Tab-separated table of C-alpha atoms (C1' of nucleotides) in Angstrom:
chain	number	residue	atom	x	y	z
A	1191	UNK	CA	-8.499	-12.787	27.520
A	1192	UNK	CA	-11.868	-14.126	26.331
A	1193	UNK	CA	-10.307	-17.565	26.970
A	1194	UNK	CA	-10.773	-18.802	23.407
A	1195	UNK	CA	-10.612	-22.574	23.212
A	1196	UNK	CA	-8.335	-22.572	20.165
A	1197	UNK	CA	-6.674	-19.215	20.159
A	1198	UNK	CA	-4.524	-20.098	17.173
A	1199	UNK	CA	-6.918	-21.317	14.557
A	1200	UNK	CA	-6.414	-20.124	10.986
A	1201	UNK	CA	-9.039	-19.745	8.294
A	1202	UNK	CA	-8.405	-21.706	5.140
A	1203	UNK	CA	-10.718	-22.143	2.175
A	1204	UNK	CA	-11.614	-25.749	1.483
A	1205	UNK	CA	-10.502	-27.150	-1.821
A	1206	UNK	CA	-13.771	-26.457	-3.601
A	1207	UNK	CA	-13.918	-22.948	-2.213
A	1208	UNK	CA	-10.748	-21.955	-4.019
A	1209	UNK	CA	-11.467	-19.542	-6.861
A	1210	UNK	CA	-9.222	-19.173	-9.876
A	1211	UNK	CA	-9.507	-15.397	-9.834
A	1212	UNK	CA	-8.338	-15.283	-6.231
A	1213	UNK	CA	-5.380	-17.538	-6.994
A	1214	UNK	CA	-4.337	-15.448	-9.973
A	1215	UNK	CA	-4.739	-12.289	-7.972
A	1216	UNK	CA	-2.656	-13.700	-5.147
A	1217	UNK	CA	0.084	-14.578	-7.619
A	1218	UNK	CA	-0.010	-11.245	-9.421
A	1219	UNK	CA	1.917	-9.409	-6.709
A	1220	UNK	CA	5.718	-9.418	-6.965
A	1221	UNK	CA	6.273	-9.988	-3.255
A	1222	UNK	CA	3.828	-12.869	-3.094
A	1223	UNK	CA	5.202	-14.408	-6.262
A	1224	UNK	CA	8.614	-14.306	-4.632
A	1225	UNK	CA	7.267	-16.081	-1.575
A	1226	UNK	CA	5.643	-18.792	-3.656
A	1227	UNK	CA	8.765	-19.309	-5.724
A	1228	UNK	CA	10.820	-19.718	-2.580
A	1229	UNK	CA	8.380	-22.231	-1.154
A	1230	UNK	CA	8.334	-24.234	-4.367
A	1231	UNK	CA	12.119	-24.290	-4.485
A	1232	UNK	CA	12.652	-25.362	-0.897
A	1233	UNK	CA	9.805	-27.857	-0.928
A	1234	UNK	CA	9.485	-27.699	2.840
A	1235	UNK	CA	7.424	-25.950	5.434
A	1236	UNK	CA	9.019	-22.581	5.917
A	1237	UNK	CA	8.452	-20.085	8.673
A	1238	UNK	CA	7.504	-16.550	7.752
A	1239	UNK	CA	10.823	-15.252	9.015
A	1240	UNK	CA	12.681	-17.467	6.573
A	1241	UNK	CA	11.902	-15.092	3.744
A	1242	UNK	CA	13.950	-12.003	3.130
A	1243	UNK	CA	11.337	-9.646	1.798
A	1244	UNK	CA	11.672	-5.963	0.964
A	1245	UNK	CA	8.732	-5.029	3.195
A	1246	UNK	CA	8.049	-4.733	6.895
A	1247	UNK	CA	6.745	-7.504	9.091
A	1248	UNK	CA	3.194	-6.168	9.069
A	1249	UNK	CA	3.136	-6.166	5.309
A	1250	UNK	CA	4.580	-9.650	5.256
A	1251	UNK	CA	1.759	-10.847	7.465
A	1252	UNK	CA	-0.698	-9.259	5.066
A	1253	UNK	CA	0.787	-11.022	2.039
A	1254	UNK	CA	0.757	-14.386	3.751
A	1255	UNK	CA	-2.867	-13.879	4.609
A	1256	UNK	CA	-3.746	-13.089	0.999
A	1257	UNK	CA	-1.979	-16.271	-0.079
A	1258	UNK	CA	-3.715	-18.305	2.603
A	1259	UNK	CA	-7.199	-16.913	1.960
A	1260	UNK	CA	-6.727	-17.384	-1.768
A	1261	UNK	CA	-5.986	-21.044	-1.142
A	1262	UNK	CA	-2.405	-20.947	-2.365
A	1263	UNK	CA	-0.714	-21.840	0.905
A	1264	UNK	CA	-1.557	-23.612	4.128
A	1265	UNK	CA	-0.372	-22.187	7.427
A	1266	UNK	CA	0.010	-24.026	10.696
A	1267	UNK	CA	1.358	-22.971	14.026
A	1268	UNK	CA	4.405	-24.699	15.358
A	1269	UNK	CA	5.299	-23.245	18.682
A	1270	UNK	CA	6.284	-19.675	18.201
A	1271	UNK	CA	6.735	-20.056	14.481
A	1272	UNK	CA	4.152	-20.353	11.751
A	1273	UNK	CA	4.906	-22.830	9.033
A	1274	UNK	CA	3.863	-22.230	5.463
A	1275	UNK	CA	3.309	-24.879	2.842
A	1276	UNK	CA	2.180	-24.659	-0.758
A	1277	UNK	CA	-1.160	-26.355	-1.389
A	1278	UNK	CA	0.233	-28.090	-4.430
A	1279	UNK	CA	-2.103	-31.049	-4.210
A	1280	UNK	CA	-5.260	-28.957	-4.027
A	1281	UNK	CA	-4.167	-26.593	-6.773
A	1282	UNK	CA	-3.118	-29.482	-8.990
A	1283	UNK	CA	-6.464	-31.191	-8.498
A	1284	UNK	CA	-8.415	-28.051	-9.266
A	1285	UNK	CA	-6.253	-26.447	-11.922
A	1286	UNK	CA	-3.877	-29.018	-13.374
A	1287	UNK	CA	-0.604	-27.568	-14.533
A	1288	UNK	CA	-1.415	-24.039	-13.462
A	1289	UNK	CA	1.000	-23.696	-10.581
A	1290	UNK	CA	3.763	-25.352	-12.551
A	1291	UNK	CA	3.218	-23.028	-15.489
A	1292	UNK	CA	3.257	-19.956	-13.280
A	1293	UNK	CA	6.400	-21.083	-11.487
A	1294	UNK	CA	8.134	-21.866	-14.762
A	1295	UNK	CA	7.057	-18.496	-16.116
A	1296	UNK	CA	8.358	-16.723	-13.037
A	1297	UNK	CA	11.641	-18.558	-13.344
A	1298	UNK	CA	11.947	-17.702	-17.010
A	1299	UNK	CA	11.222	-14.055	-16.346
A	1300	UNK	CA	13.727	-13.923	-13.498
A	1301	UNK	CA	16.319	-15.506	-15.744
A	1302	UNK	CA	15.653	-12.961	-18.473
A	1303	UNK	CA	15.623	-9.871	-16.315
A	1304	UNK	CA	17.853	-9.181	-13.366
A	1305	UNK	CA	19.724	-12.376	-12.696
A	1306	UNK	CA	21.333	-13.668	-15.851
A	1307	UNK	CA	22.872	-16.612	-14.044
A	1308	UNK	CA	19.917	-17.698	-11.973
A	1309	UNK	CA	18.708	-20.854	-13.611
A	1310	UNK	CA	17.234	-23.752	-11.686
A	1311	UNK	CA	20.089	-26.241	-11.993
B	403	UNK	CA	-6.495	18.160	-35.048
B	404	UNK	CA	-2.730	18.317	-34.484
B	405	UNK	CA	-2.627	16.333	-37.747
B	406	UNK	CA	-1.315	13.159	-36.223
B	407	UNK	CA	0.030	10.882	-38.896
B	408	UNK	CA	-1.643	7.835	-37.381
B	409	UNK	CA	-4.442	9.109	-35.214
B	410	UNK	CA	-5.452	5.578	-34.335
B	411	UNK	CA	-2.291	4.065	-33.038
B	412	UNK	CA	-2.551	1.806	-30.022
B	413	UNK	CA	0.107	1.194	-27.420
B	414	UNK	CA	1.191	-2.393	-27.110
B	415	UNK	CA	4.060	-3.755	-25.051
B	416	UNK	CA	6.653	-5.554	-27.122
B	417	UNK	CA	7.126	-9.211	-26.384
B	418	UNK	CA	9.987	-8.693	-23.981
B	419	UNK	CA	8.177	-5.912	-22.179
B	420	UNK	CA	5.427	-8.269	-21.098
B	421	UNK	CA	5.555	-8.898	-17.356
B	422	UNK	CA	4.171	-12.008	-15.740
B	423	UNK	CA	2.641	-10.041	-12.889
B	424	UNK	CA	0.743	-7.848	-15.326
B	425	UNK	CA	-0.546	-10.866	-17.236
B	426	UNK	CA	-1.718	-12.573	-14.051
B	427	UNK	CA	-3.325	-9.382	-12.854
B	428	UNK	CA	-5.107	-8.935	-16.178
B	429	UNK	CA	-6.442	-12.471	-15.931
B	430	UNK	CA	-7.519	-12.168	-12.301
B	431	UNK	CA	-10.655	-10.180	-13.080
B	432	UNK	CA	-13.833	-12.164	-13.860
B	433	UNK	CA	-14.906	-9.917	-16.714
B	434	UNK	CA	-11.509	-10.022	-18.365
B	435	UNK	CA	-11.226	-13.747	-17.875
B	436	UNK	CA	-14.561	-14.080	-19.636
B	437	UNK	CA	-13.283	-11.992	-22.529
B	438	UNK	CA	-10.134	-14.086	-22.859
B	439	UNK	CA	-12.082	-17.320	-22.709
B	440	UNK	CA	-14.375	-16.118	-25.488
B	441	UNK	CA	-11.449	-15.122	-27.648
B	442	UNK	CA	-9.733	-18.437	-27.124
B	443	UNK	CA	-12.914	-20.299	-28.007
B	444	UNK	CA	-13.683	-18.350	-31.179
B	445	UNK	CA	-10.087	-18.220	-32.312
B	446	UNK	CA	-10.761	-15.189	-34.498
B	447	UNK	CA	-10.404	-11.449	-34.270
B	448	UNK	CA	-13.456	-10.240	-32.463
B	449	UNK	CA	-14.783	-6.725	-32.172
B	450	UNK	CA	-15.407	-5.303	-28.735
B	451	UNK	CA	-19.139	-5.276	-29.362
B	452	UNK	CA	-19.129	-9.001	-29.967
B	453	UNK	CA	-18.931	-9.661	-26.266
B	454	UNK	CA	-21.976	-9.633	-24.077
B	455	UNK	CA	-20.563	-8.316	-20.844
B	456	UNK	CA	-22.387	-7.342	-17.673
B	457	UNK	CA	-20.803	-3.884	-17.631
B	458	UNK	CA	-21.204	-0.657	-19.561
B	459	UNK	CA	-19.279	0.264	-22.670
B	460	UNK	CA	-16.889	2.531	-20.785
B	461	UNK	CA	-15.987	-0.250	-18.428
B	462	UNK	CA	-15.583	-2.616	-21.360
B	463	UNK	CA	-13.108	-0.201	-22.915
B	464	UNK	CA	-11.209	-0.127	-19.638
B	465	UNK	CA	-10.961	-3.915	-19.442
B	466	UNK	CA	-9.752	-4.203	-23.011
B	467	UNK	CA	-7.110	-1.638	-22.272
B	468	UNK	CA	-5.878	-3.564	-19.241
B	469	UNK	CA	-5.648	-6.692	-21.372
B	470	UNK	CA	-3.835	-4.837	-24.122
B	471	UNK	CA	-1.378	-3.035	-21.847
B	472	UNK	CA	-0.690	-6.274	-20.019
B	473	UNK	CA	0.234	-7.880	-23.317
B	474	UNK	CA	-2.572	-10.413	-23.348
B	475	UNK	CA	-4.344	-9.175	-26.457
B	476	UNK	CA	-3.531	-7.205	-29.555
B	477	UNK	CA	-5.964	-4.593	-30.797
B	478	UNK	CA	-6.165	-3.185	-34.302
B	479	UNK	CA	-8.580	-0.770	-35.887
B	480	UNK	CA	-10.659	-1.966	-38.777
B	481	UNK	CA	-12.830	0.889	-39.907
B	482	UNK	CA	-15.172	1.798	-37.118
B	483	UNK	CA	-14.590	-1.435	-35.288
B	484	UNK	CA	-11.641	-2.538	-33.202
B	485	UNK	CA	-10.530	-6.096	-33.567
B	486	UNK	CA	-9.114	-8.041	-30.660
B	487	UNK	CA	-6.808	-11.008	-30.885
B	488	UNK	CA	-5.117	-13.080	-28.218
B	489	UNK	CA	-1.331	-12.834	-28.286
B	490	UNK	CA	-1.006	-16.579	-28.011
B	491	UNK	CA	2.319	-16.730	-29.796
B	492	UNK	CA	3.996	-14.135	-27.595
B	493	UNK	CA	2.599	-15.576	-24.398
B	494	UNK	CA	3.568	-19.084	-25.403
B	495	UNK	CA	7.096	-17.981	-26.210
B	496	UNK	CA	7.482	-16.157	-22.902
B	497	UNK	CA	5.496	-18.382	-20.577
B	498	UNK	CA	4.992	-21.800	-22.172
B	499	UNK	CA	1.794	-23.493	-21.139
B	500	UNK	CA	0.596	-20.640	-18.969
B	501	UNK	CA	-2.293	-19.443	-21.091
B	502	UNK	CA	-3.431	-22.977	-21.738
B	503	UNK	CA	-3.352	-23.825	-18.051
B	504	UNK	CA	-5.337	-20.716	-17.150
B	505	UNK	CA	-7.920	-21.381	-19.841
B	506	UNK	CA	-8.272	-24.985	-18.787
B	507	UNK	CA	-8.603	-23.899	-15.176
B	508	UNK	CA	-11.266	-21.363	-16.075
B	509	UNK	CA	-13.145	-23.984	-18.034
B	510	UNK	CA	-12.945	-26.452	-15.183
B	511	UNK	CA	-14.161	-23.892	-12.692
B	512	UNK	CA	-17.043	-22.852	-14.945
B	513	UNK	CA	-17.997	-26.494	-15.344
B	514	UNK	CA	-17.964	-27.008	-11.579
B	515	UNK	CA	-19.857	-23.911	-10.577
B	516	UNK	CA	-22.798	-22.393	-12.370
B	517	UNK	CA	-23.106	-24.225	-15.636
B	518	UNK	CA	-23.185	-27.946	-15.022
B	519	UNK	CA	-23.626	-28.665	-18.710
B	520	UNK	CA	-21.053	-26.327	-20.128
B	521	UNK	CA	-18.195	-28.537	-21.165
B	522	UNK	CA	-16.093	-27.822	-24.205
B	523	UNK	CA	-17.292	-30.672	-26.440
C	1335	DA	C1'	9.037	-14.938	36.456
C	1336	DC	C1'	11.412	-12.573	32.739
C	1337	DG	C1'	13.012	-11.536	28.458
C	1338	DG	C1'	13.351	-12.526	23.705
C	1339	DT	C1'	11.600	-14.004	19.362
C	1340	DA	C1'	7.753	-14.649	15.990
C	1341	DG	C1'	3.959	-13.102	14.400
C	1342	DT	C1'	-0.858	-10.379	14.749
C	1343	DA	C1'	-4.148	-6.616	15.288
C	1344	DC	C1'	-5.363	-2.165	14.566
C	1345	DG	C1'	-5.390	2.096	12.605
C	1346	DA	C1'	-3.925	5.226	9.060
C	1347	DT	C1'	-2.665	6.461	4.459
C	1348	DA	C1'	-1.987	6.701	-0.219
C	1349	DA	C1'	-2.421	4.379	-4.381
C	1350	DC	C1'	-4.900	1.715	-7.384
C	1351	DC	C1'	-8.917	-0.053	-9.658
C	1352	DA	C1'	-13.680	-1.279	-11.326
C	1353	DT	C1'	-17.500	1.043	-12.202
C	1354	DC	C1'	-20.375	4.573	-14.108
C	1355	DG	C1'	-22.259	8.705	-16.925
C	1356	DT	C1'	-21.605	12.124	-20.179
C	1357	DA	C1'	-19.429	14.145	-23.809
C	1358	DG	C1'	-16.549	13.518	-27.653
C	1359	DT	C1'	-14.007	11.425	-31.876
C	1360	DA	C1'	-13.556	8.329	-35.969
C	1361	DC	C1'	-15.403	6.068	-39.659
C	1362	DG	C1'	-18.869	4.125	-42.951
C	1363	DG	C1'	-23.132	4.739	-45.394
C	1364	DC	C1'	-26.857	7.470	-47.237
D	364	DG	C1'	-22.879	16.952	-45.711
D	365	DC	C1'	-25.432	14.247	-42.126
D	366	DC	C1'	-26.456	10.507	-39.203
D	367	DG	C1'	-25.659	6.435	-36.883
D	368	DT	C1'	-22.499	3.080	-34.991
D	369	DA	C1'	-18.313	1.930	-32.440
D	370	DC	C1'	-15.426	3.126	-29.394
D	371	DT	C1'	-12.635	6.684	-26.331
D	372	DA	C1'	-11.633	10.347	-22.987
D	373	DC	C1'	-12.576	12.528	-18.887
D	374	DG	C1'	-14.104	13.076	-14.451
D	375	DA	C1'	-16.212	11.134	-10.371
D	376	DT	C1'	-16.906	7.685	-6.926
D	377	DG	C1'	-16.600	4.009	-3.944
D	378	DG	C1'	-14.152	-0.137	-2.868
D	379	DT	C1'	-9.907	-2.703	-2.447
D	380	DT	C1'	-5.093	-3.044	-1.465
D	381	DA	C1'	-0.123	-2.412	-0.319
D	382	DT	C1'	2.286	-0.173	2.805
D	383	DC	C1'	3.620	1.448	7.236
D	384	DG	C1'	4.122	2.161	12.579
D	385	DT	C1'	2.853	0.993	17.024
D	386	DA	C1'	1.001	-1.801	20.325
D	387	DC	C1'	-0.133	-6.376	21.432
D	388	DT	C1'	-0.237	-11.726	22.079
D	389	DA	C1'	1.791	-16.339	22.081
D	390	DC	C1'	5.419	-19.338	22.932
D	391	DC	C1'	10.137	-20.878	24.195
D	392	DG	C1'	14.367	-20.547	27.046
D	393	DT	C1'	16.630	-19.637	31.068
DNA sequence: ACGGTAGTACGATAACCATCGTAGTACGGC
DNA sequence: GCCGTACTACGATGGTTATCGTACTACCGT
């Protein structure tokens, strides 16, 4: 109802609206860090259902929204799916090296704890 | 009372107890980010009262504790004062480049917003 | 048109957290 | 011993958040 002209528009912060605190907060949750690591590894637009997360679908939606509103990812509708992409270019322009350092740190920590054979090639 | 042998011992995580999520969370608060930036700039052990923070002393204590328990800083008693030092060596060993990237990002953001003349020499 | 799949919206809940004020402890100096 | 300074502990409070379940919408096949 309400016949919205674009019923599937998504709010994204522009590049200069992205705040460092929000990015760090978005990355400080284990589930969201997992999502971001997966996206960085695949380097493609992934649908939400691609991820195998230890939470329900509602919670997944919530985490993707936090990532989107923090400016970490960009979400677009593609038919019935919603594709997610890392905003690597924007983050790199604003905070050079930050995303790479966080991803490397997450990889190092994962290699230390838990998966002793999980190194990135 | 209770005659504790070291009544002024402070809990610090060991290097391998430091978790990336905790570090990112500690850095995702504006007040704490300000503290860390000051410490990185001065490169010396600073007392808590050195900082001019927009919160009360109780809240300041809380923020320093979050930073300490996250493994970002090391606190030691020196008479009536408590000296704070960045754990740059531990963080660099665990997460190479992370602290530097965050500090650079914070500096860049501060230069963009608010203080248009505040560049680091 | 119908059903299935993908994701959202809306509450609800419990945990966490940033903030404060007040009262208390530790130490140095007088 | 007494006082001031530096910081802490405790309790309270209000806001945010991570989580869930259920009900809903949007789109694609058939």
